[in-house]
Amino acid sequence: MEDPQSYPEEIGPKHWPSSRFTHVMKLRQAALRAARDKWSDYILFVDADNLLTNPQTLDLMIAENKTLVAPMLESRSLYSNFWCGITPQGYYKRTLDYPLIREWKRTGCFAVPMIHSTFLIDLRKEASAKLTFYPPHQDYTWSFDDVMVFAFSSRQAGIQMFICNQEHYGFLPMPLKSHQMLQEEAENFVHTLIEAMIDRPPVEPSQYVSVPLKHPDKMGFDEIFMINLKRRKDRRDRMLRTLYEQEIAVKVVEAVDGKALNTSQLKALSIDMLPGYRDPYSSRPLTRGEIGCFLSHYYIWKEVVNRELEKTLVIEDDVRFEHQFKRKLMKLMDDIAQAQLDWELIYIGRKRMQVQEPEKAVPNVMNLVEADYSYWTLGYAVSFQGAQKLIGAEPFGKMLPVDEFLPVMYNKHPVAKYMEYYESRDLKAFSAEPLLVYPTHYTGQPGYLSDTETSTIWDNETVSTDWDRTHSWKSRQQGKIHSDVQNKDALPSQSSLHTPSSRDEL
């Protein structure tokens, strides 16, 4: 078959005119014909940008013994490769069943009116002989669209489509809109790749696929530090590959392992807990894991000052990245520079704790707010002056967790007696809105492990803690923030980039 480089009616590389749908349907029909000619038992269709991460996917689909079956694929939203409802005109229809299946609240193999992108046809079944991709059935009157044409063919052949979600099988990217360009598609696919790596090994390209070289850079920062415990090679490897895929260059900083700290080391550093400090959820004192975390960040601040780095990014090793992370962060920092904003700390990942009223939007800088009381140090930018202030506070003799220390330093901690121990509290702190990094796992999810909360009490290494299991509030996911207190003033109008096409509402 001919391989057109473009189509006469298209307005861009992501536009699908009828001629493009026709070409794809002919390709699939040719593949189906070739499989039948070879007397194949099965044919598996997989779109080029779909990632099957479960090596047992094919065996599992065959075992279902269905004529037409698909493994449910995941994306960064509710979007997947099936519909639960379809209108009389053949378009997507919202149903109550869809989110229950997509979010694994119901598991099994379900009869649905539409599967697409990745699916298996059992050619041994007699009814499969009636399936066609092209030409459309003689009674077809729906919109000219490849997945809708095939769904109609399946219906006319009396074949029920099924979607299976008993396992995690793989990923697919969100569909783009017709006016978007190839660069956006590349970013979309990279994000799909890095999401697939969170709980699984990297998806390696085929030896027959040519992959362009990456050119990592520091995104305009003087340095990017990634904090990692030496014993957590799993996190280090995942993060380095994730960052490489996004073309981001980092310096790995070996974290201070709180579990390895002993009493004599703490005395040598003159470390003492802030008087009266208690964890707000569990009422426990400081842990050695939290001391190790604090020291890890502190030593980076020291390096920032010693090297006179004007603009530095710090990220921890257990984060997942927002779609188009690099582009969005670089634009935010450019906008901040254009506005000549005097900043010293900018969260790019945190847990917002003050949710009674909106945070103040920053004039002339979209997607930025003045930070209120927050938890977590997943990721933040720090300036030279900011690092100087954090070190100058001399926190070793009055230590509390680093994510409690930062709000004290910008005078937003709700516990006034903690702030009394720090005279200077004028750190100029802001936050990206929406956030650009999030935790890979939250308390209660498979794969969650806290290296800071699960350790020992700071001044007694014989008293172990397991607070992440028994007192899990601090590490739980950000709760839904009421619309009245959302930071809407910092947000631009809804970008078309985040609005899927009408066919793929989810």
Short mmCIF file of C-alpha atoms in Angstrom, two decimals:
data_model
loop_
_atom_site.label_atom_id
_atom_site.label_comp_id
_atom_site.label_asym_id
_atom_site.label_seq_id
_atom_site.Cartn_x
_atom_site.Cartn_y
_atom_site.Cartn_z
CA MET A 1 0.00 0.00 0.00
CA GLU A 2 1.07 3.57 -0.62
CA ASP A 3 2.37 5.52 2.38
CA PRO A 4 1.18 9.12 2.08
CA GLN A 5 3.19 11.80 3.89
CA SER A 6 0.14 14.04 4.21
CA TYR A 7 -3.53 14.22 3.25
CA PRO A 8 -5.09 16.85 0.97
CA GLU A 9 -7.76 18.04 3.43
CA GLU A 10 -5.66 18.08 6.62
CA ILE A 11 -5.01 21.31 8.50
CA GLY A 12 -2.16 19.88 10.59
CA PRO A 13 -0.36 16.66 11.50
CA LYS A 14 -2.99 15.75 14.13
CA HIS A 15 -6.01 16.48 11.96
CA TRP A 16 -7.96 13.43 10.80
CA PRO A 17 -9.79 14.05 7.51
CA SER A 18 -11.77 11.24 5.88
CA SER A 19 -8.81 10.32 3.66
CA ARG A 20 -6.67 9.63 6.70
CA PHE A 21 -9.32 7.48 8.36
CA THR A 22 -9.66 5.59 5.09
CA HIS A 23 -5.92 4.92 4.95
CA VAL A 24 -5.83 3.55 8.51
CA MET A 25 -8.89 1.36 7.93
CA LYS A 26 -7.30 -0.07 4.76
CA LEU A 27 -4.08 -0.83 6.67
CA ARG A 28 -5.99 -2.72 9.35
CA GLN A 29 -8.05 -4.56 6.78
CA ALA A 30 -4.84 -5.59 4.98
CA ALA A 31 -3.43 -6.92 8.25
CA LEU A 32 -6.63 -8.83 8.97
CA ARG A 33 -6.63 -10.30 5.46
CA ALA A 34 -2.97 -11.36 5.81
CA ALA A 35 -3.73 -13.11 9.11
CA ARG A 36 -6.65 -14.98 7.56
CA ASP A 37 -4.57 -15.97 4.53
CA LYS A 38 -1.98 -17.49 6.88
CA TRP A 39 -4.68 -19.34 8.82
CA SER A 40 -3.61 -17.51 11.98
CA ASP A 41 -5.53 -18.38 15.13
CA TYR A 42 -5.37 -14.83 16.49
CA ILE A 43 -4.46 -11.31 15.48
CA LEU A 44 -3.47 -8.67 18.02
CA PHE A 45 -3.83 -5.03 17.00
CA VAL A 46 -1.71 -2.52 18.96
CA ASP A 47 -1.52 1.17 18.05
CA ALA A 48 2.07 2.37 17.71
CA ASP A 49 1.82 4.69 20.73
CA ASN A 50 0.26 2.10 23.06
CA LEU A 51 2.58 0.54 25.64
CA LEU A 52 1.97 -3.02 26.82
CA THR A 53 3.90 -3.29 30.09
CA ASN A 54 2.51 -6.64 31.21
CA PRO A 55 4.38 -9.42 29.36
CA GLN A 56 1.47 -11.80 29.97
CA THR A 57 -1.08 -9.60 28.20
CA LEU A 58 -1.43 -11.78 25.09
CA ASP A 59 -1.74 -15.02 27.07
CA LEU A 60 -4.28 -13.43 29.40
CA MET A 61 -6.43 -12.18 26.52
CA ILE A 62 -6.32 -15.55 24.77
CA ALA A 63 -7.39 -17.24 28.01
CA GLU A 64 -10.58 -15.15 28.04
CA ASN A 65 -11.79 -17.15 25.02
CA LYS A 66 -13.65 -14.18 23.52
CA THR A 67 -13.98 -13.37 19.84
CA LEU A 68 -13.12 -9.71 20.42
CA VAL A 69 -11.42 -8.63 23.64
CA ALA A 70 -9.19 -5.78 24.83
CA PRO A 71 -6.92 -5.23 27.83
CA MET A 72 -7.83 -1.99 29.59
CA LEU A 73 -5.07 0.58 29.12
CA GLU A 74 -4.32 3.45 31.48
CA SER A 75 -3.69 7.14 30.80
CA ARG A 76 -3.11 10.30 32.84
CA SER A 77 -6.88 10.79 33.03
CA LEU A 78 -9.99 8.61 32.89
CA TYR A 79 -9.42 8.16 29.17
CA SER A 80 -8.95 4.54 28.07
CA ASN A 81 -9.44 2.24 25.07
CA PHE A 82 -13.13 1.46 25.59
CA TRP A 83 -16.57 3.03 25.88
CA CYS A 84 -19.37 1.82 28.11
CA GLY A 85 -22.07 3.76 26.30
CA ILE A 86 -22.79 4.73 22.73
CA THR A 87 -25.46 7.03 21.27
CA PRO A 88 -27.81 6.03 18.43
CA GLN A 89 -25.53 8.09 16.18
CA GLY A 90 -22.46 6.10 17.25
CA TYR A 91 -20.85 8.72 19.49
CA TYR A 92 -19.48 8.34 22.99
CA LYS A 93 -22.08 8.36 25.78
CA ARG A 94 -21.28 8.92 29.45
CA THR A 95 -22.31 6.13 31.82
CA LEU A 96 -22.03 5.37 35.53
CA ASP A 97 -20.26 2.10 34.74
CA TYR A 98 -17.29 3.66 32.95
CA PRO A 99 -15.43 5.18 35.95
CA LEU A 100 -16.13 2.09 38.05
CA ILE A 101 -14.34 -0.08 35.50
CA ARG A 102 -11.62 2.44 34.63
CA GLU A 103 -10.72 2.95 38.31
CA TRP A 104 -10.83 -0.80 39.12
CA LYS A 105 -13.78 -0.41 41.48
CA ARG A 106 -15.27 -3.27 39.48
CA THR A 107 -12.94 -5.84 38.00
CA GLY A 108 -13.47 -8.53 35.43
CA CYS A 109 -14.19 -8.79 31.71
CA PHE A 110 -17.12 -6.59 30.74
CA ALA A 111 -19.35 -6.46 27.66
CA VAL A 112 -19.01 -2.98 26.13
CA PRO A 113 -20.11 -1.39 22.84
CA MET A 114 -16.64 -0.11 21.91
CA ILE A 115 -13.00 -1.15 22.24
CA HIS A 116 -10.18 0.38 20.24
CA SER A 117 -6.42 0.98 19.97
CA THR A 118 -5.33 -2.41 21.38
CA PHE A 119 -7.47 -5.54 21.05
CA LEU A 120 -7.35 -9.25 20.16
CA ILE A 121 -9.47 -11.04 17.55
CA ASP A 122 -9.88 -14.81 17.84
CA LEU A 123 -9.90 -15.90 14.18
CA ARG A 124 -10.88 -19.46 15.15
CA LYS A 125 -14.38 -18.22 15.98
CA GLU A 126 -16.74 -18.59 13.06
CA ALA A 127 -18.33 -15.16 13.60
CA SER A 128 -14.96 -13.42 13.21
CA ALA A 129 -15.14 -14.03 9.44
CA LYS A 130 -17.78 -11.30 9.25
CA LEU A 131 -15.56 -8.63 10.84
CA THR A 132 -14.22 -5.90 8.55
CA PHE A 133 -12.40 -2.61 8.96
CA TYR A 134 -12.91 -1.50 5.37
CA PRO A 135 -15.06 -0.84 3.50
CA PRO A 136 -17.73 0.24 6.00
CA HIS A 137 -20.82 -1.95 6.25
CA GLN A 138 -23.45 -1.11 3.64
CA ASP A 139 -25.86 0.03 6.37
CA TYR A 140 -23.29 2.26 8.09
CA THR A 141 -24.52 5.84 8.54
CA TRP A 142 -22.46 7.05 11.52
CA SER A 143 -19.61 9.54 11.33
CA PHE A 144 -16.68 8.37 9.19
CA ASP A 145 -14.27 7.26 11.92
CA ASP A 146 -12.20 4.10 12.08
CA VAL A 147 -13.19 2.94 15.59
CA MET A 148 -16.85 3.67 15.03
CA VAL A 149 -16.84 1.82 11.69
CA PHE A 150 -15.30 -1.23 13.34
CA ALA A 151 -17.71 -1.11 16.31
CA PHE A 152 -20.61 -1.09 13.83
CA SER A 153 -19.06 -4.03 11.95
CA SER A 154 -18.82 -5.96 15.22
CA ARG A 155 -22.45 -5.22 16.04
CA GLN A 156 -23.64 -6.29 12.58
CA ALA A 157 -21.62 -9.51 12.88
CA GLY A 158 -23.32 -10.27 16.19
CA ILE A 159 -19.99 -10.15 18.03
CA GLN A 160 -19.86 -8.70 21.55
CA MET A 161 -16.82 -6.60 22.45
CA PHE A 162 -15.21 -7.08 25.89
CA ILE A 163 -12.83 -5.01 28.02
CA CYS A 164 -10.76 -6.70 30.76
CA ASN A 165 -9.28 -4.98 33.83
CA GLN A 166 -8.31 -7.84 36.16
CA GLU A 167 -4.66 -6.81 35.75
CA HIS A 168 -2.63 -3.75 34.80
CA TYR A 169 -1.75 -4.26 31.15
CA GLY A 170 -0.29 -1.02 29.84
CA PHE A 171 -0.73 2.62 28.90
CA LEU A 172 -1.88 4.85 26.09
CA PRO A 173 -1.51 8.61 25.60
CA MET A 174 -4.33 11.11 25.68
CA PRO A 175 -5.69 12.01 22.23
CA LEU A 176 -4.71 15.43 20.96
CA LYS A 177 -6.87 17.96 19.12
CA SER A 178 -6.64 18.59 15.42
CA HIS A 179 -4.76 21.91 15.68
CA GLN A 180 -1.94 20.52 17.84
CA MET A 181 1.52 19.81 16.51
CA LEU A 182 4.05 16.97 16.54
CA GLN A 183 6.04 18.50 19.41
CA GLU A 184 2.98 18.21 21.62
CA GLU A 185 2.51 14.63 20.51
CA ALA A 186 6.15 13.87 21.41
CA GLU A 187 5.64 15.40 24.89
CA ASN A 188 2.42 13.42 25.26
CA PHE A 189 4.18 10.16 24.45
CA VAL A 190 7.15 10.91 26.74
CA HIS A 191 4.74 11.50 29.60
CA THR A 192 3.09 8.16 28.86
CA LEU A 193 6.53 6.51 28.99
CA ILE A 194 7.45 8.02 32.35
CA GLU A 195 4.06 7.22 33.90
CA ALA A 196 4.58 3.60 32.87
CA MET A 197 7.88 3.58 34.78
CA ILE A 198 6.44 4.46 38.19
CA ASP A 199 5.78 0.88 39.28
CA ARG A 200 7.36 -1.06 36.43
CA PRO A 201 10.67 -1.36 34.58
CA PRO A 202 11.26 1.10 31.73
CA VAL A 203 9.57 0.32 28.43
CA GLU A 204 12.49 -0.41 26.11
CA PRO A 205 12.19 0.33 22.38
CA SER A 206 12.39 -2.44 19.84
CA GLN A 207 15.75 -3.03 18.18
CA TYR A 208 14.00 -2.15 14.92
CA VAL A 209 12.98 1.32 16.11
CA SER A 210 15.32 4.26 15.65
CA VAL A 211 15.30 6.48 18.74
CA PRO A 212 16.75 10.00 18.46
CA LEU A 213 19.46 10.98 20.94
CA LYS A 214 18.41 13.02 23.95
CA HIS A 215 20.14 16.28 24.88
CA PRO A 216 19.55 16.88 28.61
CA ASP A 217 19.95 20.39 30.01
CA LYS A 218 19.30 22.24 33.27
CA MET A 219 16.20 24.13 32.07
CA GLY A 220 17.88 27.48 32.78
CA PHE A 221 18.77 26.64 36.39
CA ASP A 222 22.35 26.88 37.61
CA GLU A 223 22.00 23.40 39.08
CA ILE A 224 19.33 20.75 39.57
CA PHE A 225 19.81 18.52 42.61
CA MET A 226 18.04 15.18 42.98
CA ILE A 227 18.09 13.79 46.55
CA ASN A 228 18.38 10.02 46.84
CA LEU A 229 19.26 7.54 49.57
CA LYS A 230 22.15 5.34 48.46
CA ARG A 231 20.22 2.23 49.49
CA ARG A 232 17.25 3.23 47.30
CA LYS A 233 18.77 2.32 43.94
CA ASP A 234 15.29 1.52 42.63
CA ARG A 235 14.19 5.12 43.05
CA ARG A 236 17.48 6.49 41.71
CA ASP A 237 17.33 4.40 38.54
CA ARG A 238 13.70 5.29 37.89
CA MET A 239 14.25 9.00 38.43
CA LEU A 240 17.37 9.18 36.28
CA ARG A 241 15.60 7.42 33.41
CA THR A 242 12.50 9.58 33.88
CA LEU A 243 14.57 12.75 33.84
CA TYR A 244 16.58 11.58 30.84
CA GLU A 245 13.39 10.93 28.87
CA GLN A 246 12.41 14.55 29.58
CA GLU A 247 15.91 15.76 28.64
CA ILE A 248 16.66 17.12 32.11
CA ALA A 249 20.21 17.01 33.52
CA VAL A 250 20.58 16.60 37.30
CA LYS A 251 23.22 16.16 39.96
CA VAL A 252 22.44 13.24 42.28
CA VAL A 253 22.93 14.11 45.94
CA GLU A 254 23.34 11.24 48.36
CA ALA A 255 20.75 11.77 51.07
CA VAL A 256 21.64 11.56 54.74
CA ASP A 257 20.24 8.23 55.90
CA GLY A 258 18.41 8.87 59.15
CA LYS A 259 18.43 5.18 59.97
CA ALA A 260 22.23 5.27 60.02
CA LEU A 261 22.50 8.29 62.32
CA ASN A 262 23.58 7.58 65.88
CA THR A 263 23.41 9.65 69.06
CA SER A 264 27.08 10.68 68.95
CA GLN A 265 26.69 12.04 65.41
CA LEU A 266 23.70 14.10 66.46
CA LYS A 267 25.65 15.51 69.39
CA ALA A 268 28.59 16.34 67.15
CA LEU A 269 26.27 18.37 64.91
CA SER A 270 24.66 20.02 67.97
CA ILE A 271 21.25 18.83 66.81
CA ASP A 272 18.40 19.29 69.23
CA MET A 273 14.67 19.13 68.65
CA LEU A 274 12.67 22.33 68.74
CA PRO A 275 11.25 22.48 72.29
CA GLY A 276 7.69 21.22 72.45
CA TYR A 277 7.57 19.97 68.86
CA ARG A 278 5.06 17.20 68.22
CA ASP A 279 3.87 15.82 64.92
CA PRO A 280 0.42 17.37 64.36
CA TYR A 281 -1.21 14.03 63.51
CA SER A 282 0.51 11.44 65.67
CA SER A 283 1.84 13.65 68.52
CA ARG A 284 5.20 11.90 68.21
CA PRO A 285 8.51 13.76 68.47
CA LEU A 286 10.99 14.19 65.63
CA THR A 287 12.31 11.00 63.99
CA ARG A 288 15.84 10.31 62.78
CA GLY A 289 14.46 9.84 59.32
CA GLU A 290 13.17 13.41 59.45
CA ILE A 291 16.56 14.62 60.68
CA GLY A 292 18.21 12.84 57.76
CA CYS A 293 15.76 14.48 55.36
CA PHE A 294 16.41 17.91 56.88
CA LEU A 295 20.19 17.46 56.64
CA SER A 296 19.89 16.37 53.01
CA HIS A 297 18.19 19.62 52.10
CA TYR A 298 20.43 21.69 54.39
CA TYR A 299 23.61 20.46 52.73
CA ILE A 300 22.18 21.42 49.34
CA TRP A 301 21.45 24.93 50.65
CA LYS A 302 25.08 25.06 51.84
CA GLU A 303 26.30 24.08 48.38
CA VAL A 304 24.07 26.71 46.78
CA VAL A 305 25.68 29.37 48.97
CA ASN A 306 29.23 28.06 48.61
CA ARG A 307 28.94 27.92 44.81
CA GLU A 308 26.95 31.17 44.69
CA LEU A 309 24.20 29.58 42.61
CA GLU A 310 21.54 32.16 41.79
CA LYS A 311 18.77 29.78 40.75
CA THR A 312 18.59 26.12 41.84
CA LEU A 313 16.01 23.37 41.57
CA VAL A 314 15.72 20.65 44.23
CA ILE A 315 13.67 17.49 43.68
CA GLU A 316 13.23 14.36 45.75
CA ASP A 317 13.39 10.85 44.29
CA ASP A 318 9.76 9.83 44.81
CA VAL A 319 7.96 12.24 42.50
CA ARG A 320 5.88 11.91 39.37
CA PHE A 321 5.86 14.69 36.83
CA GLU A 322 2.98 16.68 35.44
CA HIS A 323 2.36 16.46 31.70
CA GLN A 324 4.70 18.88 29.84
CA PHE A 325 6.64 19.42 33.08
CA LYS A 326 9.74 20.85 31.44
CA ARG A 327 7.91 23.25 29.16
CA LYS A 328 5.60 24.46 31.94
CA LEU A 329 8.38 24.99 34.49
CA MET A 330 10.60 26.84 32.02
CA LYS A 331 7.71 29.11 31.03
CA LEU A 332 6.88 29.79 34.67
CA MET A 333 10.48 30.74 35.45
CA ASP A 334 10.64 32.93 32.33
CA ASP A 335 7.41 34.69 33.34
CA ILE A 336 8.82 35.25 36.84
CA ALA A 337 11.97 36.76 35.36
CA GLN A 338 9.95 38.99 33.00
CA ALA A 339 7.89 40.25 35.94
CA GLN A 340 11.13 40.83 37.93
CA LEU A 341 9.57 39.07 40.90
CA ASP A 342 11.72 39.03 44.01
CA TRP A 343 11.50 35.37 45.05
CA GLU A 344 13.51 33.09 47.32
CA LEU A 345 11.56 29.82 47.32
CA ILE A 346 9.05 28.42 44.82
CA TYR A 347 7.30 25.12 45.52
CA ILE A 348 6.65 23.00 42.45
CA GLY A 349 5.31 20.11 44.56
CA ARG A 350 3.69 20.30 48.00
CA LYS A 351 0.60 19.46 50.04
CA ARG A 352 -1.44 22.58 50.65
CA MET A 353 -2.51 22.61 54.31
CA GLN A 354 -4.31 25.96 54.54
CA VAL A 355 -7.56 25.28 52.72
CA GLN A 356 -9.90 27.77 54.39
CA GLU A 357 -9.31 30.55 51.85
CA PRO A 358 -7.57 30.96 48.48
CA GLU A 359 -3.90 31.80 48.35
CA LYS A 360 -3.01 35.18 46.87
CA ALA A 361 -2.30 35.18 43.13
CA VAL A 362 0.89 36.92 41.99
CA PRO A 363 0.23 39.92 39.70
CA ASN A 364 1.52 39.55 36.13
CA VAL A 365 2.56 35.91 36.62
CA MET A 366 0.03 33.24 35.76
CA ASN A 367 0.17 29.89 37.57
CA LEU A 368 1.87 31.33 40.66
CA VAL A 369 0.54 32.04 44.17
CA GLU A 370 1.98 33.23 47.45
CA ALA A 371 2.52 30.03 49.43
CA ASP A 372 0.55 29.51 52.62
CA TYR A 373 1.10 26.70 55.15
CA SER A 374 2.26 23.63 53.20
CA TYR A 375 3.68 20.16 53.71
CA TRP A 376 6.22 18.18 51.70
CA THR A 377 9.43 19.16 49.91
CA LEU A 378 8.87 17.13 46.76
CA GLY A 379 10.31 19.85 44.58
CA TYR A 380 11.17 23.54 44.88
CA ALA A 381 13.32 26.26 43.38
CA VAL A 382 15.56 28.17 45.78
CA SER A 383 17.54 31.33 45.15
CA PHE A 384 20.97 32.21 46.52
CA GLN A 385 19.37 34.67 48.95
CA GLY A 386 16.79 32.08 49.97
CA ALA A 387 19.47 29.51 50.76
CA GLN A 388 21.34 32.11 52.80
CA LYS A 389 18.26 32.79 54.90
CA LEU A 390 17.56 29.10 55.49
CA ILE A 391 21.13 28.48 56.66
CA GLY A 392 21.26 31.73 58.59
CA ALA A 393 18.31 30.60 60.71
CA GLU A 394 20.71 28.14 62.42
CA PRO A 395 18.10 25.39 62.65
CA PHE A 396 20.24 22.56 64.10
CA GLY A 397 19.63 23.51 67.73
CA LYS A 398 15.87 23.91 67.22
CA MET A 399 15.10 21.38 64.54
CA LEU A 400 11.72 20.29 63.26
CA PRO A 401 10.87 18.48 59.99
CA VAL A 402 12.05 20.41 56.95
CA ASP A 403 8.52 20.72 55.56
CA GLU A 404 7.47 22.35 58.86
CA PHE A 405 10.60 24.52 58.94
CA LEU A 406 9.95 26.16 55.57
CA PRO A 407 6.47 27.55 56.51
CA VAL A 408 8.03 28.89 59.73
CA MET A 409 10.61 30.71 57.62
CA TYR A 410 7.94 32.43 55.50
CA ASN A 411 5.82 33.15 58.59
CA LYS A 412 2.88 30.93 57.70
CA HIS A 413 3.08 28.15 60.27
CA PRO A 414 -0.14 27.86 62.33
CA VAL A 415 1.72 27.03 65.57
CA ALA A 416 2.88 30.40 66.88
CA LYS A 417 5.18 28.95 69.56
CA TYR A 418 7.29 27.24 66.88
CA MET A 419 7.81 30.53 65.08
CA GLU A 420 8.96 32.23 68.27
CA TYR A 421 12.24 30.30 68.03
CA TYR A 422 13.01 31.85 64.63
CA GLU A 423 13.33 35.61 64.77
CA SER A 424 13.73 36.23 61.05
CA ARG A 425 10.76 34.81 59.12
CA ASP A 426 10.70 36.81 55.90
CA LEU A 427 11.49 34.15 53.29
CA LYS A 428 9.73 35.14 50.06
CA ALA A 429 7.89 31.92 49.23
CA PHE A 430 5.58 31.10 46.33
CA SER A 431 4.07 28.02 44.72
CA ALA A 432 3.28 26.87 41.22
CA GLU A 433 -0.48 26.56 40.67
CA PRO A 434 -1.32 23.96 39.55
CA LEU A 435 1.58 21.94 40.90
CA LEU A 436 4.16 20.39 38.59
CA VAL A 437 5.23 17.34 40.60
CA TYR A 438 3.32 14.95 42.85
CA PRO A 439 4.20 11.93 45.02
CA THR A 440 4.51 8.63 43.18
CA HIS A 441 2.51 6.96 45.96
CA TYR A 442 0.32 7.99 48.86
CA THR A 443 -0.30 6.27 52.17
CA GLY A 444 -2.27 3.09 51.72
CA GLN A 445 -1.33 2.63 48.07
CA PRO A 446 0.78 -0.34 46.92
CA GLY A 447 4.41 0.71 46.76
CA TYR A 448 4.18 3.42 49.44
CA LEU A 449 7.14 3.56 51.83
CA SER A 450 8.24 6.47 54.00
CA ASP A 451 11.96 6.71 54.69
CA THR A 452 11.45 9.66 57.05
CA GLU A 453 8.52 8.63 59.24
CA THR A 454 9.48 4.97 59.58
CA SER A 455 12.68 5.11 61.62
CA THR A 456 13.50 5.84 65.29
CA ILE A 457 12.83 8.65 67.74
CA TRP A 458 15.45 11.36 67.32
CA ASP A 459 17.01 11.06 70.81
CA ASN A 460 16.48 7.33 71.43
CA GLU A 461 17.59 4.89 68.75
CA THR A 462 15.98 1.99 70.63
CA VAL A 463 12.47 3.37 70.10
CA SER A 464 11.35 2.53 66.57
CA THR A 465 8.43 4.15 64.79
CA ASP A 466 6.06 3.00 62.09
CA TRP A 467 3.97 6.11 61.84
CA ASP A 468 3.27 5.87 58.14
CA ARG A 469 1.04 2.87 58.79
CA THR A 470 -0.58 3.79 62.10
CA HIS A 471 -0.82 7.59 61.65
CA SER A 472 -1.04 8.14 57.94
CA TRP A 473 -2.64 11.58 57.63
CA LYS A 474 0.50 13.53 56.73
CA SER A 475 1.26 11.37 53.71
CA ARG A 476 -2.27 11.09 52.43
CA GLN A 477 -3.23 12.59 49.10
CA GLN A 478 -4.31 16.23 49.00
CA GLY A 479 -7.99 16.27 49.80
CA LYS A 480 -10.46 17.89 47.43
CA ILE A 481 -10.27 21.65 47.93
CA HIS A 482 -13.66 23.37 47.93
CA SER A 483 -14.25 25.56 44.89
CA ASP A 484 -14.54 28.67 47.10
CA VAL A 485 -10.93 28.33 48.27
CA GLN A 486 -9.28 27.14 45.07
CA ASN A 487 -6.55 29.40 43.69
CA LYS A 488 -8.54 30.23 40.56
CA ASP A 489 -7.17 33.76 40.16
CA ALA A 490 -3.75 32.32 39.32
CA LEU A 491 -5.08 30.15 36.49
CA PRO A 492 -5.51 31.16 32.84
CA SER A 493 -8.57 30.18 30.87
CA GLN A 494 -8.82 26.45 30.20
CA SER A 495 -6.21 25.50 27.63
CA SER A 496 -7.33 23.50 24.65
CA LEU A 497 -4.35 21.23 25.30
CA HIS A 498 -6.17 19.71 28.24
CA THR A 499 -9.49 19.31 26.47
CA PRO A 500 -9.74 15.95 24.70
CA SER A 501 -11.51 15.71 21.39
CA SER A 502 -15.29 15.37 21.35
CA ARG A 503 -14.97 11.68 20.48
CA ASP A 504 -12.79 11.02 23.51
CA GLU A 505 -14.41 13.05 26.27
CA LEU A 506 -12.63 11.15 29.01
#
